[in-house]
Coordinates of C-alpha atoms and ligand atoms in Angstrom, one line a residue:
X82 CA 0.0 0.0 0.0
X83 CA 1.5 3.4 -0.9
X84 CA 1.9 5.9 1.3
X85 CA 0.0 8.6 0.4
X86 CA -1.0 12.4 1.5
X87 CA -4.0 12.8 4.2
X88 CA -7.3 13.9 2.7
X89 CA -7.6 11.1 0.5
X90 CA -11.2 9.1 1.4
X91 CA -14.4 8.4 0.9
X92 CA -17.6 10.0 2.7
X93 CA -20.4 8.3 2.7
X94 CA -22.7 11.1 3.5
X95 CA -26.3 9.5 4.0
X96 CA -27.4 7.2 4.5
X97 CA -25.0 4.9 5.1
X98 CA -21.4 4.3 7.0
X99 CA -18.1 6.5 6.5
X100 CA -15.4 5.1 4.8
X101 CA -11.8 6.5 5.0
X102 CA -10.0 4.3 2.3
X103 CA -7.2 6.2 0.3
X104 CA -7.5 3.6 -2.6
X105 CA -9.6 4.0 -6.0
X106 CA -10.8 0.6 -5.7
X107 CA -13.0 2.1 -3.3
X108 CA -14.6 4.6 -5.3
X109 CA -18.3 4.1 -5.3
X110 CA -18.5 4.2 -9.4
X111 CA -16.6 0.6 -8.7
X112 CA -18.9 -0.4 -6.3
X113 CA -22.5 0.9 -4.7
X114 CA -23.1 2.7 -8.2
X115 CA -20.7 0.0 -10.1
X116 CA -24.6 0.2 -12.7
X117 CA -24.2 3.6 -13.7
X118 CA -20.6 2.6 -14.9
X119 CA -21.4 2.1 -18.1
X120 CA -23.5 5.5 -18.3
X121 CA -20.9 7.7 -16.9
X122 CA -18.1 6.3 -19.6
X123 CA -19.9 5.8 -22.4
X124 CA -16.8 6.5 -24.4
X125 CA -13.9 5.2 -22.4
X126 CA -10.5 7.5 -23.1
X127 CA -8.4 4.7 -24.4
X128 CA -8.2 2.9 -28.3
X129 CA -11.4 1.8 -29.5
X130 CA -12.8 -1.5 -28.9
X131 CA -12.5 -2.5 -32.7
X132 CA -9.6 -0.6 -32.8
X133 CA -7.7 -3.3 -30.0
X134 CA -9.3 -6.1 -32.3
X135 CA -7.9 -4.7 -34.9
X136 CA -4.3 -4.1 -34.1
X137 CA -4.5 -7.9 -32.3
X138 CA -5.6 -9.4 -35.8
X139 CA -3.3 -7.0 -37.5
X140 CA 0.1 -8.5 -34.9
X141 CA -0.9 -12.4 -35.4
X142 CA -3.8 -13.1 -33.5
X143 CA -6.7 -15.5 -34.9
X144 CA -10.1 -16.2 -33.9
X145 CA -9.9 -18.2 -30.4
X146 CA -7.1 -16.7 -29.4
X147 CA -7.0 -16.3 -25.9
X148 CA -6.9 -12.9 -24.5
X149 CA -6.8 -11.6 -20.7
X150 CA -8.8 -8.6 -19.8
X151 CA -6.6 -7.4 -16.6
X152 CA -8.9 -5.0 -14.8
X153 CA -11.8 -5.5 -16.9
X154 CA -14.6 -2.8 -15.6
X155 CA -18.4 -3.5 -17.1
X156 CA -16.5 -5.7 -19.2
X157 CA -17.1 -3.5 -22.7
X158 CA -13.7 -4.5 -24.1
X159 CA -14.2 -8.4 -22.7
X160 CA -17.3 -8.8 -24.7
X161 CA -16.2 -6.3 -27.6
X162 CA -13.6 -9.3 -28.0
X163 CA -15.2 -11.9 -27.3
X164 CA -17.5 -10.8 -30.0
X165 CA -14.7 -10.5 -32.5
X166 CA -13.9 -14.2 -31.6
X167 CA -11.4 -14.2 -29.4
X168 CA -11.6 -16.3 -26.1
X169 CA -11.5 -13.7 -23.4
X170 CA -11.2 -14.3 -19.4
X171 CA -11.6 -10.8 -17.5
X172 CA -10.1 -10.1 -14.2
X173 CA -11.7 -7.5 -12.3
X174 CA -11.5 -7.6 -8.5
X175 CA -14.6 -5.5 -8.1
X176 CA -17.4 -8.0 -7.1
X177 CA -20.1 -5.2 -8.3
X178 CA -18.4 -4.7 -11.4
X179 CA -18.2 -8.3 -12.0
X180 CA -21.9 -8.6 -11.4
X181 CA -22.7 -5.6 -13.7
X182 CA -20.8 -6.8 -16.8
X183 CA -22.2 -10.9 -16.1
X184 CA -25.6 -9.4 -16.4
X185 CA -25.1 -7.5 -19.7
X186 CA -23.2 -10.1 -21.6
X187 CA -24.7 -12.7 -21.6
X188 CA -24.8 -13.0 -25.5
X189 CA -21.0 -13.9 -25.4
X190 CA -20.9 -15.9 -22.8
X191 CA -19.3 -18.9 -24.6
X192 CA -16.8 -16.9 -25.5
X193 CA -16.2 -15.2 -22.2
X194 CA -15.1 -15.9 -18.4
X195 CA -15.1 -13.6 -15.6
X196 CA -12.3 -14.3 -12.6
X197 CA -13.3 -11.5 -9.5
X198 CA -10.1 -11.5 -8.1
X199 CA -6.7 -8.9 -7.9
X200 CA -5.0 -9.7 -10.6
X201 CA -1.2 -8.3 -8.7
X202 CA -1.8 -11.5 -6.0
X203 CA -0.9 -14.4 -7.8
X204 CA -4.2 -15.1 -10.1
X205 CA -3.0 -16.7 -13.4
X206 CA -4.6 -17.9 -16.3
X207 CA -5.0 -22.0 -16.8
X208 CA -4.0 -21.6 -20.1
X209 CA -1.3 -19.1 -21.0
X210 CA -2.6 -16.1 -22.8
X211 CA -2.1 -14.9 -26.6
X212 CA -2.6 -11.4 -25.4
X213 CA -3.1 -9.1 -22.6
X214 CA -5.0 -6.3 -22.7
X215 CA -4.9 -3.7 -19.4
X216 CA -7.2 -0.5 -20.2
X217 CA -7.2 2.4 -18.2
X218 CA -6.2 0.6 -15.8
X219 CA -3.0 1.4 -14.6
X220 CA -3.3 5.1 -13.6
X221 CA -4.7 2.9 -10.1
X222 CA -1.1 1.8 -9.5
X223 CA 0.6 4.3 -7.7
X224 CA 3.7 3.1 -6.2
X225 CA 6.7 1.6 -8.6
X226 CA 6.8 -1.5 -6.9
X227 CA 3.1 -2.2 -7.5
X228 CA 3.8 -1.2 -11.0
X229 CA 6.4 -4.0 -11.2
X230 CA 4.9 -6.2 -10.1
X231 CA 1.6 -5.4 -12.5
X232 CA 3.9 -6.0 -15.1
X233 CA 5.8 -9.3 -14.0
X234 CA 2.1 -10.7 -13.6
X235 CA 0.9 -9.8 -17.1
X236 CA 4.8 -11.2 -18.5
X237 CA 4.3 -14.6 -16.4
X238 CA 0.3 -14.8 -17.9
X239 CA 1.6 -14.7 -21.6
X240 CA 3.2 -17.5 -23.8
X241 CA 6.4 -16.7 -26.0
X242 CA 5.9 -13.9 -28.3
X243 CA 2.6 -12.8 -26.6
X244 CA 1.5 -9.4 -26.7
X245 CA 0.7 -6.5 -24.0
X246 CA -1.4 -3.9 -25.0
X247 CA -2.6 -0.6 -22.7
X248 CA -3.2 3.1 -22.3
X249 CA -2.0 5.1 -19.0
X250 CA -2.6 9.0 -18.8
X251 CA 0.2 10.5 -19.8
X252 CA 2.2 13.3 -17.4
X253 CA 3.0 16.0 -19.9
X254 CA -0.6 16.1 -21.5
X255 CA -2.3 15.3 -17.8
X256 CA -0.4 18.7 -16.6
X257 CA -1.6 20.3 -19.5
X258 CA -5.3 19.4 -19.0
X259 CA -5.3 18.7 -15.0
X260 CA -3.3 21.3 -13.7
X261 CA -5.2 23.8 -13.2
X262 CA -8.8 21.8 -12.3
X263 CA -11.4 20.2 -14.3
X264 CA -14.3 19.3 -13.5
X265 CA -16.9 16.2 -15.6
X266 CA -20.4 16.6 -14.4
X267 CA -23.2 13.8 -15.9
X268 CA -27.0 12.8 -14.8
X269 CA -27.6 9.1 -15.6
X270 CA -31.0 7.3 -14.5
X271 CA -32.1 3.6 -14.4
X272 CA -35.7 3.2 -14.2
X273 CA -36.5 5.6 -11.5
X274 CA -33.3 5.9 -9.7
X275 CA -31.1 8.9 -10.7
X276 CA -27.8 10.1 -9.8
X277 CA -25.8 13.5 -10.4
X278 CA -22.0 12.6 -11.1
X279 CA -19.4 15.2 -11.0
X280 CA -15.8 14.3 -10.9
X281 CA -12.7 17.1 -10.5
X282 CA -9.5 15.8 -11.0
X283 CA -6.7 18.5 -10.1
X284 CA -2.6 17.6 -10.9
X285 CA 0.1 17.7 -8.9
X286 CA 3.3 18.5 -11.0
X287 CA 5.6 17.5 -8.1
X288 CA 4.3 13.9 -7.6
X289 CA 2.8 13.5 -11.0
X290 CA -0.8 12.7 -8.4
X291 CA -4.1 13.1 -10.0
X292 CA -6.1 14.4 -6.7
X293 CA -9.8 13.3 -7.6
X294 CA -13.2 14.2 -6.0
X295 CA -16.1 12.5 -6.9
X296 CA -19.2 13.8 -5.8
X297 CA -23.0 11.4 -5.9
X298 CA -26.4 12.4 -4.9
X299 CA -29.7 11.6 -6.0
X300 CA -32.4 9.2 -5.6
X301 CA -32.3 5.3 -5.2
X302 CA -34.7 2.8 -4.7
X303 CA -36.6 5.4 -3.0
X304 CA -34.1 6.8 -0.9
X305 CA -31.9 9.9 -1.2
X306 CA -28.1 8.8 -1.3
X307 CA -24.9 10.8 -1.1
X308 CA -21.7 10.0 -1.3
X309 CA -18.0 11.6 -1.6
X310 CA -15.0 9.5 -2.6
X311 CA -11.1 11.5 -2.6
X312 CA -8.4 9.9 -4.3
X313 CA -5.0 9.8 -6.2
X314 CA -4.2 8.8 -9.3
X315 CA -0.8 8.8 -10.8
X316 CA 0.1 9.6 -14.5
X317 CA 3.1 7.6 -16.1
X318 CA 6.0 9.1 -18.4
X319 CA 6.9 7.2 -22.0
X320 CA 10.3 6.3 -19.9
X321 CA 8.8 4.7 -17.3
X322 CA 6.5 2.8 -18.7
X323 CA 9.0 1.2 -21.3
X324 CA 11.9 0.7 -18.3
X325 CA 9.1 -1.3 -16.3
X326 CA 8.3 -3.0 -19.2
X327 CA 11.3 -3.8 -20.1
X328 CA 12.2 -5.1 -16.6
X329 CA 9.5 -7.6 -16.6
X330 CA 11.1 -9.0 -19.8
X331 CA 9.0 -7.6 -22.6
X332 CA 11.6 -8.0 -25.5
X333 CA 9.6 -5.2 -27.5
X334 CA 7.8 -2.0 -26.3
X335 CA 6.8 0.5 -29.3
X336 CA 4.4 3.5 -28.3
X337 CA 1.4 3.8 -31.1
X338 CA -0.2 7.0 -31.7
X339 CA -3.5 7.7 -29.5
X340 CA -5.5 9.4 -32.7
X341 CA -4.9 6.1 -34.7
X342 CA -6.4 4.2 -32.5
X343 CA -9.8 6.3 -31.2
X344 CA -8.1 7.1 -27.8
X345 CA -7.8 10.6 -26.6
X346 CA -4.4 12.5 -26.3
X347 CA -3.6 12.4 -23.0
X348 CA -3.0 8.6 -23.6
X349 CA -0.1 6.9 -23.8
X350 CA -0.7 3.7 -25.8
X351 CA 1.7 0.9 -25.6
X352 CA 1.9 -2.6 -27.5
X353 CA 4.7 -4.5 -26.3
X354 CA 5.5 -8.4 -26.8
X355 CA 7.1 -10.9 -24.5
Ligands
SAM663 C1 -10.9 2.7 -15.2 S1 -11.6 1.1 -15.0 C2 -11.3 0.5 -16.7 C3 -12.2 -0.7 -16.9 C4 -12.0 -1.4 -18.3 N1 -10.7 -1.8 -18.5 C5 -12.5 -0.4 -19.4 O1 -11.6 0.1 -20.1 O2 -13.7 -0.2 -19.5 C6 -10.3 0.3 -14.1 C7 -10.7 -1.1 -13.6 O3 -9.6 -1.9 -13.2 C8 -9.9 -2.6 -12.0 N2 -8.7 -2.9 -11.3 C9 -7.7 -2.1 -10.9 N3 -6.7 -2.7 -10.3 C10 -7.1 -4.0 -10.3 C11 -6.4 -5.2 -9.9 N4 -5.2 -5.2 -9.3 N5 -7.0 -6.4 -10.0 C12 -8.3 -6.5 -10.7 N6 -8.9 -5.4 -11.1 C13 -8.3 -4.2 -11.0 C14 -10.8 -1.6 -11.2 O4 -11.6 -2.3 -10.3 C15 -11.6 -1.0 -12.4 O5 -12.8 -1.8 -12.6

């Protein structure tokens, strides 16, 4: 667990308990309101869901080839692969999240396994895996050693030649759009609960931190809820992503260019190969 500046948490303001984690696993858009996910991001930042087929078809992949979804969300991307024909098994160690993206793909379910687990504590696949893919995912990993260790995981889940591929927010762009505040505010509804979602994320040039305050209220299953979650992110250089790469034995790392892929320009997008 990284050590990590006081007035990070969670407030749960009504109606139920206060919760003081420092970690963005605990952010309730993982969890209590892990349903509005989906409505939040519709567009998530990174490549395009055709676009990951795409450039996995395009390096060597064929139909049933096995691919790992490492922190797998609603499970868009799982099923957006599954439905390209790949055989996908999606780690995500959020149990709501899990739940969410089981009851919405259910079309691809041959295809399609979800694991609700950590992936960084010794979960690997029973078969090794053609691919990785690890969207969005890593901006969660704050300290280096967690980051190694990320990466030693996905090297040890791939066979020979197997291929990484992932987007991080990058620090030069993040300081550029995060320094000085900016805030996301959306209204999403499901039958007749609704929920107001505003998100500011703030940057830290010294610590490369992404300070974020996510702020819920609205009406569900009747009641009124509230909630405040405050956490950190942390943005990643080219460097440092390609020497922790490296370390974990990926022979080759090459950076691909966001706007070629659908994902925005604060990305960094990596494909590497074992
Ligand atoms: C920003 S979301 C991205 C979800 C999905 N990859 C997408 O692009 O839609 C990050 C996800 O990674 C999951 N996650 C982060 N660290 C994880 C870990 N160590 N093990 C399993 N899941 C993890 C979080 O719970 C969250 O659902």
């Amino acid at each position: 667990m990284p050590s990590i500046d006081l007035g990070v948490g969670s407030t749960d303001v009504q109606p139920q308990e206060t919760d003081h984690d420092t970690e963005p696993s605990r952010r309730a858009l993982y969890h209590r309101f892990a349903w509005a996910y989906e409505l939040i991001i519709p567009h998530p930042a990174g490549p395009t869901v055709d676009a990951v087929a795409g450039l996995f078809f395009e390096h060597g992949l064929r139909p049933r080839a096995h691919i790992v979804d490492a922190g797998s969300g609603a499970g868009t991307y799982a099923a957006g692969l599954a439905s390209h024909g790949f055989v996908v098994t999606a780690v995500e160690r959020s149990p709501e999240l899990v739940a969410q993206a089981r009851s919405t793909t259910a079309d691809v379910s041959a295809q399609l396994q979800f694991i609700c687990t950590d992936f960084t504590h010794g979960w690997r696949p029973t078969t090794p895996a053609d691919a990785v893919l690890c969207r969005g995912v890593l901006n969660d990993v704050i300290a280096d050693a967690e980051r190694e260790a990320a990466f030693e995981a996905f090297a040890s889940w791939l066979r020979a030649g197997g291929l990484l591929l992932l987007d991080v927010r990058d620090r030069e762009s993040s300081l550029r759009r995060y320094t000085g505040g900016r805030t996301f505010e959306r209204t999403v509804s499901r039958g007749d609960d609704v929920l107001s979602f505003s998100s500011t994320t703030k940057m830290d040039r010294d610590t490369d931190h992404l300070r974020v305050v996510e702020r819920w209220a609205g009406r569900v299953g009747g009641r009124a809820v509230e909630q405040v979650d405050q956490f950190l992110m942390r943005s990643w250089t080219w460097n440092s992503l390609e020497a922790v790469a490296r370390k974990a034995g990926f022979q080759t790392v090459n950076s691909l260019d966001p706007a070629a892929v659908g994902a925005r320009d604060d990305r960094l997008v990596a494909l590497a190969r074992r």
